[in-house]
Short mmCIF file of C-alpha atoms in Angstrom, two decimals:
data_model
loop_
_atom_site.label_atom_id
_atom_site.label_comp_id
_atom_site.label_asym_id
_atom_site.label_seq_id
_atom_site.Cartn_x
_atom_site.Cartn_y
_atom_site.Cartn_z
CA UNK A 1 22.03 4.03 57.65
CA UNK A 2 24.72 1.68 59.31
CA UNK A 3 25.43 3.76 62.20
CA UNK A 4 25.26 2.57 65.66
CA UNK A 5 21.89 3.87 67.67
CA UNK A 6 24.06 5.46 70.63
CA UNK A 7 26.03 7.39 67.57
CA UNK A 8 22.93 8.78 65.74
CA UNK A 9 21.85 10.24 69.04
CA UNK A 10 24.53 11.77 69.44
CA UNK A 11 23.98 13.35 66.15
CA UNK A 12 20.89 14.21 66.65
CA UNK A 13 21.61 15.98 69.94
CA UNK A 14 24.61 17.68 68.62
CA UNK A 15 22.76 18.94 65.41
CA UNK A 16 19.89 20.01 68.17
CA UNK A 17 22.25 21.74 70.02
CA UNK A 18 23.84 23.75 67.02
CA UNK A 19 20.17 24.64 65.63
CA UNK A 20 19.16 26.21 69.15
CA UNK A 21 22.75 28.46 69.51
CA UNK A 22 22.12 29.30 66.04
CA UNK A 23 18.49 30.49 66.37
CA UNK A 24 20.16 32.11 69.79
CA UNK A 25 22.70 33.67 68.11
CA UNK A 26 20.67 34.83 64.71
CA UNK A 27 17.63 36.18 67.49
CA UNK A 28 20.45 37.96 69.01
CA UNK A 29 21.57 39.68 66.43
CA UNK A 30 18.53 40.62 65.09
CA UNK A 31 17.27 42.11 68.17
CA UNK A 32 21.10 43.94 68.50
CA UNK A 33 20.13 45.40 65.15
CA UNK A 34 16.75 46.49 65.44
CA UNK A 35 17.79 48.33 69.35
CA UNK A 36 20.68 50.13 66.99
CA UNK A 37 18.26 50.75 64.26
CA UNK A 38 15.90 52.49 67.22
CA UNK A 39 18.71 54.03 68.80
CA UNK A 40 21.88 56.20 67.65
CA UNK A 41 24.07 54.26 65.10
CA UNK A 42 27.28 52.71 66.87
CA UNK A 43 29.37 54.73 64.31
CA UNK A 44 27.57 57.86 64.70
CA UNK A 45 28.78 57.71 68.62
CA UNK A 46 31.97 56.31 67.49
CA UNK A 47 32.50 59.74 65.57
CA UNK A 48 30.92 61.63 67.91
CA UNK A 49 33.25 60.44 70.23
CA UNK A 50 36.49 60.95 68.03
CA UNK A 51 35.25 64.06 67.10
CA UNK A 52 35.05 65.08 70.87
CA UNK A 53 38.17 64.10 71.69
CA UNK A 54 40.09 66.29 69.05
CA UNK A 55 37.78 69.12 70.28
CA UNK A 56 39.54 68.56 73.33
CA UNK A 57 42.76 68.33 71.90
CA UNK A 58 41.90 72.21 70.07
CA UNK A 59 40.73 73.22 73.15
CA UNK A 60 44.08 72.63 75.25
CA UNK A 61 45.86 73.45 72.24
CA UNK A 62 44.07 77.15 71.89
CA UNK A 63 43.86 77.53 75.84
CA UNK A 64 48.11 77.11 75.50
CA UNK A 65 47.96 79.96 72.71
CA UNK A 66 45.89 81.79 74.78
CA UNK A 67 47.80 82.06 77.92
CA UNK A 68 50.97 83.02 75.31
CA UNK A 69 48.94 85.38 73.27
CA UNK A 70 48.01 86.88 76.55
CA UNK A 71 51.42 86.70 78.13
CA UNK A 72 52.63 88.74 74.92
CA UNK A 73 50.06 91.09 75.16
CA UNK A 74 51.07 91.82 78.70
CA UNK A 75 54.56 92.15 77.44
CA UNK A 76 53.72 95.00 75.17
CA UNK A 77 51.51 96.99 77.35
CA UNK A 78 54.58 96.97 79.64
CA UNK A 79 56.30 98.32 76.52
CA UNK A 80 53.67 100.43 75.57
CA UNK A 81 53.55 102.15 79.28
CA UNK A 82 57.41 102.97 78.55
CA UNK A 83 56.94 104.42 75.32
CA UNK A 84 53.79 106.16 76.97
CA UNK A 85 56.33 107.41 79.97
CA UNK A 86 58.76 108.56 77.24
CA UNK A 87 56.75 110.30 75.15
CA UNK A 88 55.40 112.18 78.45
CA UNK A 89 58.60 113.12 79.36
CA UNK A 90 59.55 114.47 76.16
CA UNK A 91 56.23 116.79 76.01
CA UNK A 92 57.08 117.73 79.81
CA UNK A 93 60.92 118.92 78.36
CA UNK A 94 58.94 120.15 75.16
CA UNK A 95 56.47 122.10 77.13
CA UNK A 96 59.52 123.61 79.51
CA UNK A 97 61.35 124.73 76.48
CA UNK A 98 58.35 126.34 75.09
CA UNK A 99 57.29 128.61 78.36
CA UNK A 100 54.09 126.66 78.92
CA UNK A 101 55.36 125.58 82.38
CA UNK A 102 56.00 127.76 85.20
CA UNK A 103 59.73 127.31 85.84
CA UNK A 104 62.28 128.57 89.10
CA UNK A 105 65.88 129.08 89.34
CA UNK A 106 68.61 131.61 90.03
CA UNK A 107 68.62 134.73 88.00
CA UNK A 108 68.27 138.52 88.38
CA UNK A 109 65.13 141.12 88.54
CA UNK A 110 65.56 144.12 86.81
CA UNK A 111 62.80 147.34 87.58
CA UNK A 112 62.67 149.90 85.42
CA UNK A 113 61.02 152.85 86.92
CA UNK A 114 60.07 156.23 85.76
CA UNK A 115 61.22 158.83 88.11
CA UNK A 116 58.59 160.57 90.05
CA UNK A 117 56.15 162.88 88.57
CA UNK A 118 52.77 162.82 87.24
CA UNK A 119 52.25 160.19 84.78
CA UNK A 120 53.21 161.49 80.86
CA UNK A 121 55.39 164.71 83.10
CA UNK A 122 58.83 162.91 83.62
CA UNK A 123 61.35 163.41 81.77
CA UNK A 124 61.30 160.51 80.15
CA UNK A 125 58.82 157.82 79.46
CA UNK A 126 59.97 154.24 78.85
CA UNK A 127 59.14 152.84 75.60
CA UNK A 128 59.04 149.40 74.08
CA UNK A 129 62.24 149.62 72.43
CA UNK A 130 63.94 150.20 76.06
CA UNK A 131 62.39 147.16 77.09
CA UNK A 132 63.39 144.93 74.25
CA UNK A 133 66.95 146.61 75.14
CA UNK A 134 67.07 144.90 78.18
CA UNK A 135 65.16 141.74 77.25
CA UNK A 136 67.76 141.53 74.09
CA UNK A 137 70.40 141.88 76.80
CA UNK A 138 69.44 139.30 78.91
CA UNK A 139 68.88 136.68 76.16
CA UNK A 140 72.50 137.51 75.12
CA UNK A 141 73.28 136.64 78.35
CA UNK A 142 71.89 133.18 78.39
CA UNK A 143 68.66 133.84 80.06
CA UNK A 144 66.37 130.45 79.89
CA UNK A 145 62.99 132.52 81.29
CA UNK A 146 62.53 135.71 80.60
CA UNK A 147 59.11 137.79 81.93
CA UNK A 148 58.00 141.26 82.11
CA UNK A 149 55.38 141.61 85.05
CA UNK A 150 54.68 137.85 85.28
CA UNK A 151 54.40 137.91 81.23
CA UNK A 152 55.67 134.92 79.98
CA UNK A 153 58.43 136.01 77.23
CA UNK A 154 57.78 132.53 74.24
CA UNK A 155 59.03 132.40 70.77
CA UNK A 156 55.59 134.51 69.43
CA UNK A 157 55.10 137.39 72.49
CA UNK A 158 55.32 140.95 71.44
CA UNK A 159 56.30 143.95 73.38
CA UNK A 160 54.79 147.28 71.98
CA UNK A 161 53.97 150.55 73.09
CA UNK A 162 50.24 151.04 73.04
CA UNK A 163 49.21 154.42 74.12
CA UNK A 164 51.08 154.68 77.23
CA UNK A 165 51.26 151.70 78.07
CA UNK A 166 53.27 148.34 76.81
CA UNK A 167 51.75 145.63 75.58
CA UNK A 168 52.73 142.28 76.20
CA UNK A 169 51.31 138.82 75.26
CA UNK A 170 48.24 141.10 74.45
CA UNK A 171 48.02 142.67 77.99
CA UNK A 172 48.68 145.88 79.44
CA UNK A 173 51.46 146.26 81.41
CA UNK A 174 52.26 149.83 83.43
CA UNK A 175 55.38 151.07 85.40
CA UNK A 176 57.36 150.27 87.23
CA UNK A 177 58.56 147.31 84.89
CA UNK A 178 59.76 144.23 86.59
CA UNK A 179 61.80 141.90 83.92
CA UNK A 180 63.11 138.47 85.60
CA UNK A 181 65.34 136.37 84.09
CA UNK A 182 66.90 132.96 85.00
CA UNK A 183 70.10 131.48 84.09
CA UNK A 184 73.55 132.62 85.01
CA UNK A 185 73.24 135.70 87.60
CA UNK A 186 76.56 137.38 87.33
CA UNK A 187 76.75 136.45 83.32
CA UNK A 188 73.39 137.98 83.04
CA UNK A 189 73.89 140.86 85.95
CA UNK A 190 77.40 141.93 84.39
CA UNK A 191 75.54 141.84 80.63
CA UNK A 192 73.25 144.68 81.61
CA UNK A 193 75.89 146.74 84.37
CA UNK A 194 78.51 146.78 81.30
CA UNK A 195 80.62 150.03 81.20
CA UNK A 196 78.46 151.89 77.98
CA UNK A 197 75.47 149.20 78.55
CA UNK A 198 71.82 149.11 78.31
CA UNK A 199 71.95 150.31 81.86
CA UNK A 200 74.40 153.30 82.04
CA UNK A 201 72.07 154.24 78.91
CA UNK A 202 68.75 154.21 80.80
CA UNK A 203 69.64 155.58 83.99
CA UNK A 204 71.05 158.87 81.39
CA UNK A 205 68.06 159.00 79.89
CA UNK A 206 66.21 159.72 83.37
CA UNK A 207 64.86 156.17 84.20
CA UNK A 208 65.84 154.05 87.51
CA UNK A 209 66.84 151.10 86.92
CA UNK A 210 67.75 148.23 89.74
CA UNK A 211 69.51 145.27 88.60
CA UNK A 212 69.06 142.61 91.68
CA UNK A 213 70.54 138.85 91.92
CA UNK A 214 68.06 136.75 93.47
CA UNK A 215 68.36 133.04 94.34
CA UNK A 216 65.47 131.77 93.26
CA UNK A 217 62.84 133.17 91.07
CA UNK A 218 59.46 132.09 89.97
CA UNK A 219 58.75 132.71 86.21
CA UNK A 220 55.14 131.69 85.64
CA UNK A 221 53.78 129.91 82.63
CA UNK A 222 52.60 131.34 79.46
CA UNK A 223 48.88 131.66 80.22
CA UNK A 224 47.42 132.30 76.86
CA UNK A 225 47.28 129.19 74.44
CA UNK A 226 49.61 128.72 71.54
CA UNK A 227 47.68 127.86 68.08
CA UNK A 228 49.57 127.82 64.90
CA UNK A 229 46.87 128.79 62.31
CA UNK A 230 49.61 128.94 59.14
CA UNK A 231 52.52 127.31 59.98
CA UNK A 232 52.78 123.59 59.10
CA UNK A 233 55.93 121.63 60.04
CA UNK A 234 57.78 121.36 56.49
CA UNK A 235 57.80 118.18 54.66
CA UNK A 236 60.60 116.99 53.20
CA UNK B 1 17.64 11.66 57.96
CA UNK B 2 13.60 13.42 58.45
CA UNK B 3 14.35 13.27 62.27
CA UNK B 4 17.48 15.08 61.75
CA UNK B 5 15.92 17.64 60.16
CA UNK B 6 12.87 17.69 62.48
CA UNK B 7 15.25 18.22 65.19
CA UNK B 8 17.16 21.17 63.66
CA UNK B 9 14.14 22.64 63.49
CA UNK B 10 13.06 22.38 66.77
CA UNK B 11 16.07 23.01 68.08
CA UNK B 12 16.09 26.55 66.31
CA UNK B 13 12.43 27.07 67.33
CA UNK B 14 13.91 26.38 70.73
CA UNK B 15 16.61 28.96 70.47
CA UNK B 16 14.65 31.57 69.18
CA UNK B 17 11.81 31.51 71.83
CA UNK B 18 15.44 31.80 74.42
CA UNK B 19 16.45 34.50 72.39
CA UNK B 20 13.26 36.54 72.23
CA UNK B 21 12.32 35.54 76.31
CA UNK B 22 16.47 36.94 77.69
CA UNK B 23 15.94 40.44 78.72
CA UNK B 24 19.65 41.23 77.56
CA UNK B 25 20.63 43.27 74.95
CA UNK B 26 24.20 43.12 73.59
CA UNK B 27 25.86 46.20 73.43
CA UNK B 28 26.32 47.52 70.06
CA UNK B 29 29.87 47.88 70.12
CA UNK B 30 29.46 43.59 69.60
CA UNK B 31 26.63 43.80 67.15
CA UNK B 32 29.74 43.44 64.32
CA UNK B 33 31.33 40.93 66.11
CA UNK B 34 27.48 38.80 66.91
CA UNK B 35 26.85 39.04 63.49
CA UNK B 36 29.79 37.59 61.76
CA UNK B 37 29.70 34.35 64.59
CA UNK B 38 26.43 34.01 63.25
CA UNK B 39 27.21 34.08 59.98
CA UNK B 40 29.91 31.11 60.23
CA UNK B 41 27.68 29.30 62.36
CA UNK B 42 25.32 29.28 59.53
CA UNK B 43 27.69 28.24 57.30
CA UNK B 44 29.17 25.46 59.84
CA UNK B 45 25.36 24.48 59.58
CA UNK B 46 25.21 24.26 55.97
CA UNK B 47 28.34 22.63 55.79
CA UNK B 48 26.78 19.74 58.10
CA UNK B 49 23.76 19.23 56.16
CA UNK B 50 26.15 19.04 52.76
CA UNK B 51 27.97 16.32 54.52
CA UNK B 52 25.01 14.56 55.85
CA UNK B 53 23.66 14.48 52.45
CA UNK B 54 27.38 13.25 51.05
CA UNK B 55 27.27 10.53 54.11
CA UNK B 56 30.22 11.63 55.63
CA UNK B 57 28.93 13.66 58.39
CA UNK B 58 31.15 14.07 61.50
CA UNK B 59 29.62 14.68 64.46
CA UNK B 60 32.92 15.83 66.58
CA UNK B 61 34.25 18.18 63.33
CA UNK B 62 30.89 19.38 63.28
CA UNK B 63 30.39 20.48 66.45
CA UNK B 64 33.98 21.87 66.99
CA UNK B 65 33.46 23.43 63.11
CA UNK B 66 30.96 25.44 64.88
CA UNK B 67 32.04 26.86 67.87
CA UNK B 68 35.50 27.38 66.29
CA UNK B 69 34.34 29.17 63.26
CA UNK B 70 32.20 31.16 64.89
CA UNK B 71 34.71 31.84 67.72
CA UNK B 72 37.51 32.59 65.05
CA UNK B 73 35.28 34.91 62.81
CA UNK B 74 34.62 37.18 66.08
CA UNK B 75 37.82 37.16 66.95
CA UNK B 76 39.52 38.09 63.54
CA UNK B 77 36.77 41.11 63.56
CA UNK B 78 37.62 42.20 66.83
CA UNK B 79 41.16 42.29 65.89
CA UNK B 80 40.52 43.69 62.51
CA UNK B 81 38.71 46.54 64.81
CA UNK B 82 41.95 47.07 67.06
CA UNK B 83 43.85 46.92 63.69
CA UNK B 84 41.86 49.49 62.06
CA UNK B 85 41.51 47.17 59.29
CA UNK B 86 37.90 45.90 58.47
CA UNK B 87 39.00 42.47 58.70
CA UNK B 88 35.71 40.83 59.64
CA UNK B 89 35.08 41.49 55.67
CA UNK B 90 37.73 38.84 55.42
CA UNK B 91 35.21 36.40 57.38
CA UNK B 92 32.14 37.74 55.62
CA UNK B 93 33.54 37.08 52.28
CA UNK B 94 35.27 33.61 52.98
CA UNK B 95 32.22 32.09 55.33
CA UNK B 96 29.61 34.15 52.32
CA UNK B 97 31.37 32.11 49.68
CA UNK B 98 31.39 29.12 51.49
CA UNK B 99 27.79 29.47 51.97
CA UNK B 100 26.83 29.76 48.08
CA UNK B 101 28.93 26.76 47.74
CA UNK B 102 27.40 24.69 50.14
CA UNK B 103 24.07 25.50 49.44
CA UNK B 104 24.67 24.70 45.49
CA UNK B 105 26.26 21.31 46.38
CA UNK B 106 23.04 20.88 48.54
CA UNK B 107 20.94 21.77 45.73
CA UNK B 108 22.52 19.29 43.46
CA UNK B 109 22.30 16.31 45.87
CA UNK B 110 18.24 17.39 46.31
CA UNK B 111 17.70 17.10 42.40
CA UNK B 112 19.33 14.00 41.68
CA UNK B 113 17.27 12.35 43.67
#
């Protein structure tokens, strides 16, 4: 070798040097590996971590679309109470129309009275027919309410004679008979009063009748319950 | 020449007792970038002894072959890692060929002796 001695040290030191940072650096490494080896893989956490974050991403994402989905839902059971208010308001008109509510107004009570005597003596007796006279009358008239001693008239009620008695709605009713009405007083007042009318007719056969206006009348409701065994609503 | 090699010797005895006796452990986020330093340092080794043996050895390229190679292959890794590109395969592959090379050269120069 025809290097200088100050030159080969140098060398020597340097190569020293390299050897020790590499054994550092390879010891290092080794140990870096076998700890990861031990431990959780750097990738695996890596993931784990990516993986977390889009969690988090769904999870704000879906908490958004919750608060919406909720907002909507609030939405329509605001809609749904109205349509809940509606349809209760219909049934209430429905139920009006149909006599199942008791209902008040200006009208006129009619008694028909038997005169005096023993009962079956008089000279006359009134019948059913009399009484669907005057009920026929009054509906004429434009009566909305019509009752026979605090018997609902509806759409299905029956008046009949039934031994001496009348039945309506199924109950026994006696004399004197009180039929209220409600709608227009003198319309329906002048309807039964008529020159040749249902009340010039009754009082010749023998029976008193009084036709009063009265303010304000209380019909009651319909107190038996309305079930439809045959009838079905029609389909077209 | 035998001292040389005596030397590199002890010098990585040396750095392995160091090693093995520092309590620290690198994080393993670095493990990737440790391991392909160490790799061109190895190769800057290998390269040293091929020029020794071709008696044209450089003691100042040497040195900075080291440091810089081993620098510049954890650096292009920890780029390649903000990048999202696997570059320190770049470094693997280049300083991995360079090895095989080196060591055949160094084979050749043993058995024509």
């Amino acid at each position: 070798m025809s290097k200088s001695k100050s030159m080969t040290r140098s060398i020597y030191f340097s190569i020293t040097l390299v050897a020790a940072v590499l054994g550092l650096l390879m010891v290092f490494q080794f140990r870096t590996t076998s700890s990861i080896d031990r431990g959780i893989p750097y990738d695996r956490v890596q993931e784990l971590a990516m993986e977390k974050k889009q969690v988090e991403r769904d999870i704000a994402q879906l908490q958004e679309e919750a608060a919406d989905l909720s907002a909507k839902l609030n939405e329509a059971g605001k809609g749904y109470n109205e349509a809940a208010g509606a349809l209760e308001s219909e049934l209430a008109k429905v139920r009006l129309y149909a006599g199942l509510t008791p209902v008040q107004g200006p009208g006129v009570e009619v008694v028909l009275e038997n005169l005096p005597g023993p009962a079956g003596t008089g000279l006359y007796t009134i019948r059913d027919d009399d009484l669907l006279k005057v009920l026929n009358d009054l509906r004429g008239a434009g009566a909305e309410a019509l009752a026979v001693n605090d018997q609902r008239i509806i759409a299905t009620s029956e008046v009949r004679m039934a031994g001496n008695h009348i039945n309506v709605n199924l109950t026994k009713l006696s004399p004197p008979y009180r039929i209220k009405a409600i709608g227009n007083q003198a319309a329906l007042k002048s309807s039964l009063e008529i020159k040749g009318g249902i009340a010039e007719y009754l009082s010749d056969l023998g029976i008193k009748v009084t036709v009063q206006t009265n303010e304000n009348i209380f019909i009651p409701a319909y107190s038996g319950t309305v079930d439809y065994e045959f009838a079905r609503p029609a389909v077209k | 020449m035998w001292l040389g090699l005596w030397l590199a010797v002890l010098g990585l005895a040396v750095g392995i007792v160091i090693g093995l006796n520092i309590p620290l452990v690198l994080p393993q986020a670095y493990a990737k970038y440790l391991s392909v330093a160490a790799l061109a340092a190895l190769d800057s080794v290998f390269g040293g002894i091929r020029a020794a043996m071709e008696e044209h050895f450089d003691n100042t390229i040497f040195i900075s072959g080291f440091f810089s190679n081993a620098l510049l292959a954890a650096g292009l890794a920890f780029i390649g890692e903000r990048l999202g590109i696997d570059l320190y395969l770049a470094a693997v592959v280049a300083f991995g060929v360079r090895l095989f090379q080196n060591l055949a050269i160094i084979r050749r120069h043993l058995l024509k002796k």
